[in-house]
C-alpha atoms as a PDB file:
ATOM      1  CA  MET A   1     318.054 100.121  95.319  1.00  0.00           C
ATOM      2  CA  VAL A   2     318.651  97.669  98.176  1.00  0.00           C
ATOM      3  CA  ARG A   3     317.279  98.293 101.669  1.00  0.00           C
ATOM      4  CA  GLY A   4     317.549  95.747 104.434  1.00  0.00           C
ATOM      5  CA  GLY A   5     318.543  93.034 101.958  1.00  0.00           C
ATOM      6  CA  VAL A   6     315.418  93.621  99.839  1.00  0.00           C
ATOM      7  CA  ARG A   7     315.725  95.016  96.340  1.00  0.00           C
ATOM      8  CA  GLU A   8     313.257  97.824  95.730  1.00  0.00           C
ATOM      9  CA  ARG A   9     312.111  99.049  92.365  1.00  0.00           C
ATOM     10  CA  PRO A  10     311.942 102.812  91.984  1.00  0.00           C
ATOM     11  CA  ASN A  11     308.592 102.503  90.177  1.00  0.00           C
ATOM     12  CA  ARG A  12     306.188  99.579  90.155  1.00  0.00           C
ATOM     13  CA  HIS A  13     305.117 100.318  86.586  1.00  0.00           C
ATOM     14  CA  ALA A  14     307.997 101.592  84.513  1.00  0.00           C
ATOM     15  CA  TRP A  15     307.463 102.350  80.856  1.00  0.00           C
ATOM     16  CA  LYS A  16     310.069 104.109  78.871  1.00  0.00           C
ATOM     17  CA  ALA A  17     309.090 106.553  76.190  1.00  0.00           C
ATOM     18  CA  CYS A  18     311.955 106.815  73.752  1.00  0.00           C
ATOM     19  CA  GLU A  19     312.133 109.767  71.436  1.00  0.00           C
ATOM     20  CA  VAL A  20     314.621 107.896  69.286  1.00  0.00           C
ATOM     21  CA  LYS A  21     313.506 104.697  67.622  1.00  0.00           C
ATOM     22  CA  ALA A  22     315.511 101.946  69.280  1.00  0.00           C
ATOM     23  CA  SER A  23     315.750  98.586  67.634  1.00  0.00           C
ATOM     24  CA  VAL A  24     317.007  95.065  67.909  1.00  0.00           C
ATOM     25  CA  GLY A  25     317.877  93.667  64.504  1.00  0.00           C
ATOM     26  CA  SER A  26     317.309  95.691  61.371  1.00  0.00           C
ATOM     27  CA  ASN A  27     314.905  98.597  60.972  1.00  0.00           C
ATOM     28  CA  PRO A  28     311.963  98.483  58.588  1.00  0.00           C
ATOM     29  CA  THR A  29     312.376 100.342  55.333  1.00  0.00           C
ATOM     30  CA  PRO A  30     311.378 104.039  55.322  1.00  0.00           C
ATOM     31  CA  SER A  31     308.346 103.338  53.118  1.00  0.00           C
ATOM     32  CA  ALA A  32     307.199 100.634  55.548  1.00  0.00           C
ATOM     33  CA  MET A  33     307.461 103.077  58.456  1.00  0.00           C
ATOM     34  CA  VAL A  34     304.404 104.982  57.251  1.00  0.00           C
ATOM     35  CA  ASN A  35     302.376 101.766  57.364  1.00  0.00           C
ATOM     36  CA  VAL A  36     303.830 100.860  60.752  1.00  0.00           C
ATOM     37  CA  GLU A  37     303.067 104.271  62.239  1.00  0.00           C
ATOM     38  CA  SER A  38     299.513 104.140  60.857  1.00  0.00           C
ATOM     39  CA  ALA A  39     299.144 100.674  62.362  1.00  0.00           C
ATOM     40  CA  MET A  40     300.482 101.972  65.675  1.00  0.00           C
ATOM     41  CA  LEU A  41     297.777 104.656  65.660  1.00  0.00           C
ATOM     42  CA  LEU A  42     295.192 101.871  65.221  1.00  0.00           C
ATOM     43  CA  ALA A  43     296.829  99.930  68.060  1.00  0.00           C
ATOM     44  CA  LEU A  44     296.605 103.048  70.230  1.00  0.00           C
ATOM     45  CA  GLU A  45     292.869 103.238  69.419  1.00  0.00           C
ATOM     46  CA  GLU A  46     292.513  99.622  70.562  1.00  0.00           C
ATOM     47  CA  ALA A  47     294.457 100.432  73.742  1.00  0.00           C
ATOM     48  CA  THR A  48     292.188 103.403  74.436  1.00  0.00           C
ATOM     49  CA  ASN A  49     289.124 101.200  73.913  1.00  0.00           C
ATOM     50  CA  ALA A  50     290.591  98.625  76.306  1.00  0.00           C
ATOM     51  CA  ALA A  51     291.119 101.323  78.951  1.00  0.00           C
ATOM     52  CA  SER A  52     287.491 102.424  78.603  1.00  0.00           C
ATOM     53  CA  ARG A  53     286.482  98.832  79.488  1.00  0.00           C
ATOM     54  CA  GLY A  54     288.760  98.825  82.554  1.00  0.00           C
ATOM     55  CA  GLU A  55     291.490  96.808  80.842  1.00  0.00           C
ATOM     56  CA  VAL A  56     295.174  97.689  80.946  1.00  0.00           C
ATOM     57  CA  PRO A  57     295.519  99.876  77.825  1.00  0.00           C
ATOM     58  CA  VAL A  58     297.486  97.725  75.428  1.00  0.00           C
ATOM     59  CA  GLY A  59     296.483  97.405  71.799  1.00  0.00           C
ATOM     60  CA  ALA A  60     297.812  95.340  68.923  1.00  0.00           C
ATOM     61  CA  VAL A  61     297.444  95.183  65.148  1.00  0.00           C
ATOM     62  CA  MET A  62     298.584  92.476  62.732  1.00  0.00           C
ATOM     63  CA  LEU A  63     299.668  93.487  59.246  1.00  0.00           C
ATOM     64  CA  HIS A  64     299.845  91.085  56.306  1.00  0.00           C
ATOM     65  CA  ASP A  65     301.246  92.517  53.082  1.00  0.00           C
ATOM     66  CA  GLY A  66     300.601  96.014  54.439  1.00  0.00           C
ATOM     67  CA  GLU A  67     296.937  95.333  55.255  1.00  0.00           C
ATOM     68  CA  VAL A  68     295.413  95.151  58.714  1.00  0.00           C
ATOM     69  CA  ILE A  69     294.070  91.633  59.172  1.00  0.00           C
ATOM     70  CA  ALA A  70     293.469  91.691  62.933  1.00  0.00           C
ATOM     71  CA  ARG A  71     293.309  94.215  65.756  1.00  0.00           C
ATOM     72  CA  SER A  72     292.449  94.026  69.424  1.00  0.00           C
ATOM     73  CA  GLY A  73     293.011  95.410  72.877  1.00  0.00           C
ATOM     74  CA  ASN A  74     293.563  93.577  76.149  1.00  0.00           C
ATOM     75  CA  SER A  75     290.534  91.642  77.421  1.00  0.00           C
ATOM     76  CA  ARG A  76     291.720  89.863  80.575  1.00  0.00           C
ATOM     77  CA  GLU A  77     289.218  91.540  82.889  1.00  0.00           C
ATOM     78  CA  LEU A  78     286.211  91.277  80.582  1.00  0.00           C
ATOM     79  CA  SER A  79     286.847  87.639  79.662  1.00  0.00           C
ATOM     80  CA  ALA A  80     288.383  86.578  83.018  1.00  0.00           C
ATOM     81  CA  ASP A  81     291.126  85.033  80.894  1.00  0.00           C
ATOM     82  CA  PRO A  82     294.783  85.394  81.907  1.00  0.00           C
ATOM     83  CA  LEU A  83     295.690  84.868  78.244  1.00  0.00           C
ATOM     84  CA  GLY A  84     293.624  87.874  77.141  1.00  0.00           C
ATOM     85  CA  HIS A  85     296.636  89.915  76.078  1.00  0.00           C
ATOM     86  CA  ALA A  86     296.142  91.976  72.920  1.00  0.00           C
ATOM     87  CA  GLU A  87     299.059  90.260  71.188  1.00  0.00           C
ATOM     88  CA  LEU A  88     297.651  86.761  71.737  1.00  0.00           C
ATOM     89  CA  LEU A  89     294.190  87.781  70.567  1.00  0.00           C
ATOM     90  CA  VAL A  90     295.593  89.308  67.392  1.00  0.00           C
ATOM     91  CA  ILE A  91     297.842  86.317  66.687  1.00  0.00           C
ATOM     92  CA  ARG A  92     294.868  83.963  67.067  1.00  0.00           C
ATOM     93  CA  ASP A  93     292.648  86.096  64.808  1.00  0.00           C
ATOM     94  CA  ALA A  94     295.350  86.427  62.138  1.00  0.00           C
ATOM     95  CA  ALA A  95     296.033  82.682  62.104  1.00  0.00           C
ATOM     96  CA  THR A  96     292.313  81.985  61.725  1.00  0.00           C
ATOM     97  CA  LYS A  97     291.978  84.511  58.910  1.00  0.00           C
ATOM     98  CA  LEU A  98     295.030  83.212  57.036  1.00  0.00           C
ATOM     99  CA  GLY A  99     294.263  79.564  57.746  1.00  0.00           C
ATOM    100  CA  THR A 100     297.726  78.825  59.103  1.00  0.00           C
ATOM    101  CA  TRP A 101     299.614  79.080  62.369  1.00  0.00           C
ATOM    102  CA  LYS A 102     302.748  80.205  60.532  1.00  0.00           C
ATOM    103  CA  LEU A 103     302.431  83.969  60.237  1.00  0.00           C
ATOM    104  CA  VAL A 104     305.651  84.285  58.246  1.00  0.00           C
ATOM    105  CA  GLU A 105     304.506  87.263  56.162  1.00  0.00           C
ATOM    106  CA  CYS A 106     303.115  89.326  59.022  1.00  0.00           C
ATOM    107  CA  THR A 107     304.170  92.250  61.161  1.00  0.00           C
ATOM    108  CA  LEU A 108     302.852  92.594  64.703  1.00  0.00           C
ATOM    109  CA  VAL A 109     302.425  96.148  65.957  1.00  0.00           C
ATOM    110  CA  VAL A 110     301.736  96.587  69.683  1.00  0.00           C
ATOM    111  CA  THR A 111     301.665  99.593  71.994  1.00  0.00           C
ATOM    112  CA  LEU A 112     303.755  98.007  74.784  1.00  0.00           C
ATOM    113  CA  GLU A 113     306.779  95.738  74.624  1.00  0.00           C
ATOM    114  CA  PRO A 114     305.468  92.153  74.848  1.00  0.00           C
ATOM    115  CA  CYS A 115     305.856  90.050  77.995  1.00  0.00           C
ATOM    116  CA  ILE A 116     307.470  86.604  78.091  1.00  0.00           C
ATOM    117  CA  MET A 117     304.190  84.823  77.328  1.00  0.00           C
ATOM    118  CA  CYS A 118     303.491  86.987  74.293  1.00  0.00           C
ATOM    119  CA  ALA A 119     307.102  86.823  73.091  1.00  0.00           C
ATOM    120  CA  GLY A 120     306.820  83.028  73.163  1.00  0.00           C
ATOM    121  CA  ALA A 121     303.647  83.170  71.082  1.00  0.00           C
ATOM    122  CA  ILE A 122     305.319  85.542  68.610  1.00  0.00           C
ATOM    123  CA  LEU A 123     308.173  83.058  68.203  1.00  0.00           C
ATOM    124  CA  ASN A 124     305.859  80.064  67.896  1.00  0.00           C
ATOM    125  CA  ALA A 125     303.793  81.823  65.220  1.00  0.00           C
ATOM    126  CA  ARG A 126     307.018  82.546  63.306  1.00  0.00           C
ATOM    127  CA  ILE A 127     306.185  86.236  63.057  1.00  0.00           C
ATOM    128  CA  PRO A 128     309.256  87.830  61.447  1.00  0.00           C
ATOM    129  CA  GLN A 129     308.694  91.457  62.441  1.00  0.00           C
ATOM    130  CA  LEU A 130     307.626  93.077  65.711  1.00  0.00           C
ATOM    131  CA  VAL A 131     307.107  96.800  66.242  1.00  0.00           C
ATOM    132  CA  PHE A 132     306.192  98.184  69.653  1.00  0.00           C
ATOM    133  CA  GLY A 133     305.674 101.542  71.312  1.00  0.00           C
ATOM    134  CA  ALA A 134     306.741 101.827  74.948  1.00  0.00           C
ATOM    135  CA  PHE A 135     309.492  99.739  76.484  1.00  0.00           C
ATOM    136  CA  ASP A 136     308.353  97.770  79.557  1.00  0.00           C
ATOM    137  CA  LEU A 137     311.172  98.065  82.078  1.00  0.00           C
ATOM    138  CA  ASP A 138     309.448  95.668  84.498  1.00  0.00           C
ATOM    139  CA  ALA A 139     308.376  92.770  82.296  1.00  0.00           C
ATOM    140  CA  GLY A 140     309.493  93.428  78.715  1.00  0.00           C
ATOM    141  CA  ALA A 141     310.725  90.319  76.916  1.00  0.00           C
ATOM    142  CA  CYS A 142     311.805  91.897  73.631  1.00  0.00           C
ATOM    143  CA  GLY A 143     314.846  93.883  74.670  1.00  0.00           C
ATOM    144  CA  SER A 144     314.256  95.529  78.060  1.00  0.00           C
ATOM    145  CA  VAL A 145     314.328  92.883  80.780  1.00  0.00           C
ATOM    146  CA  TYR A 146     314.691  89.829  78.537  1.00  0.00           C
ATOM    147  CA  ASN A 147     315.278  89.407  74.828  1.00  0.00           C
ATOM    148  CA  VAL A 148     313.425  86.191  74.123  1.00  0.00           C
ATOM    149  CA  VAL A 149     312.743  87.059  70.482  1.00  0.00           C
ATOM    150  CA  ASP A 150     316.455  87.281  69.662  1.00  0.00           C
ATOM    151  CA  ASP A 151     317.794  84.360  71.689  1.00  0.00           C
ATOM    152  CA  ALA A 152     320.464  82.531  69.657  1.00  0.00           C
ATOM    153  CA  ARG A 153     319.501  79.235  71.288  1.00  0.00           C
ATOM    154  CA  LEU A 154     316.096  79.258  69.589  1.00  0.00           C
ATOM    155  CA  ASN A 155     315.306  78.332  65.993  1.00  0.00           C
ATOM    156  CA  HIS A 156     313.520  81.584  65.090  1.00  0.00           C
ATOM    157  CA  ARG A 157     314.389  85.230  65.594  1.00  0.00           C
ATOM    158  CA  VAL A 158     312.241  88.311  65.248  1.00  0.00           C
ATOM    159  CA  THR A 159     313.329  91.652  63.848  1.00  0.00           C
ATOM    160  CA  THR A 160     312.214  94.062  66.544  1.00  0.00           C
ATOM    161  CA  THR A 161     311.777  97.820  66.531  1.00  0.00           C
ATOM    162  CA  GLY A 162     310.773  99.611  69.707  1.00  0.00           C
ATOM    163  CA  GLY A 163     309.939 103.205  70.499  1.00  0.00           C
ATOM    164  CA  ILE A 164     307.403 103.923  67.745  1.00  0.00           C
ATOM    165  CA  LEU A 165     304.988 106.563  69.139  1.00  0.00           C
ATOM    166  CA  SER A 166     306.213 105.512  72.564  1.00  0.00           C
ATOM    167  CA  LYS A 167     305.266 108.768  74.257  1.00  0.00           C
ATOM    168  CA  ASP A 168     301.605 108.169  73.361  1.00  0.00           C
ATOM    169  CA  SER A 169     301.729 104.600  74.658  1.00  0.00           C
ATOM    170  CA  SER A 170     303.533 105.571  77.862  1.00  0.00           C
ATOM    171  CA  THR A 171     301.127 108.419  78.582  1.00  0.00           C
ATOM    172  CA  LEU A 172     298.109 106.169  78.069  1.00  0.00           C
ATOM    173  CA  LEU A 173     299.516 103.600  80.517  1.00  0.00           C
ATOM    174  CA  ALA A 174     300.606 106.190  83.093  1.00  0.00           C
ATOM    175  CA  ASP A 175     297.211 107.926  83.028  1.00  0.00           C
ATOM    176  CA  PHE A 176     295.381 104.607  83.359  1.00  0.00           C
ATOM    177  CA  PHE A 177     297.310 103.579  86.481  1.00  0.00           C
ATOM    178  CA  ALA A 178     297.287 107.089  87.981  1.00  0.00           C
ATOM    179  CA  ASP A 179     293.471 107.015  87.868  1.00  0.00           C
ATOM    180  CA  ARG A 180     293.485 103.764  89.846  1.00  0.00           C
ATOM    181  CA  ARG A 181     295.794 104.872  92.642  1.00  0.00           C
END
């Protein structure tokens, strides 16, 4: 909406809960979906833990060959670190555990569509698969506002599936911000 030459957003924090699984690229196999949904439940636990510490409730889990090798929630407030996004923490932990920066056999599961910074890290780590819950209509960089992870100009692309347990993720975010208003 435009008023007086200034574009206004209808909602400062807009997260979209999709009942239907929306995707960019190909979908994971049905047998992998069980693992992904279980991982999303773990990511939601991490997001809930982050909220209890006063952090924006975003959680992430890294899978390697179907096993959880890293999990975390946001920690920007606690660590006073602008890079304390759950995705970055999980990528760092997974790389340390595997002993390589190339996470080519991993799947990242996160409760909220990654931002530009996190999408860049996902690309740089060569993560082939990303699964997220809620779409971020303000800052999402994996299909909503931008689609950094599927940019044909770059040398790596990420198969992305959004909308997994999105209602849970969206509710957690909405409740968190409603409590602070």
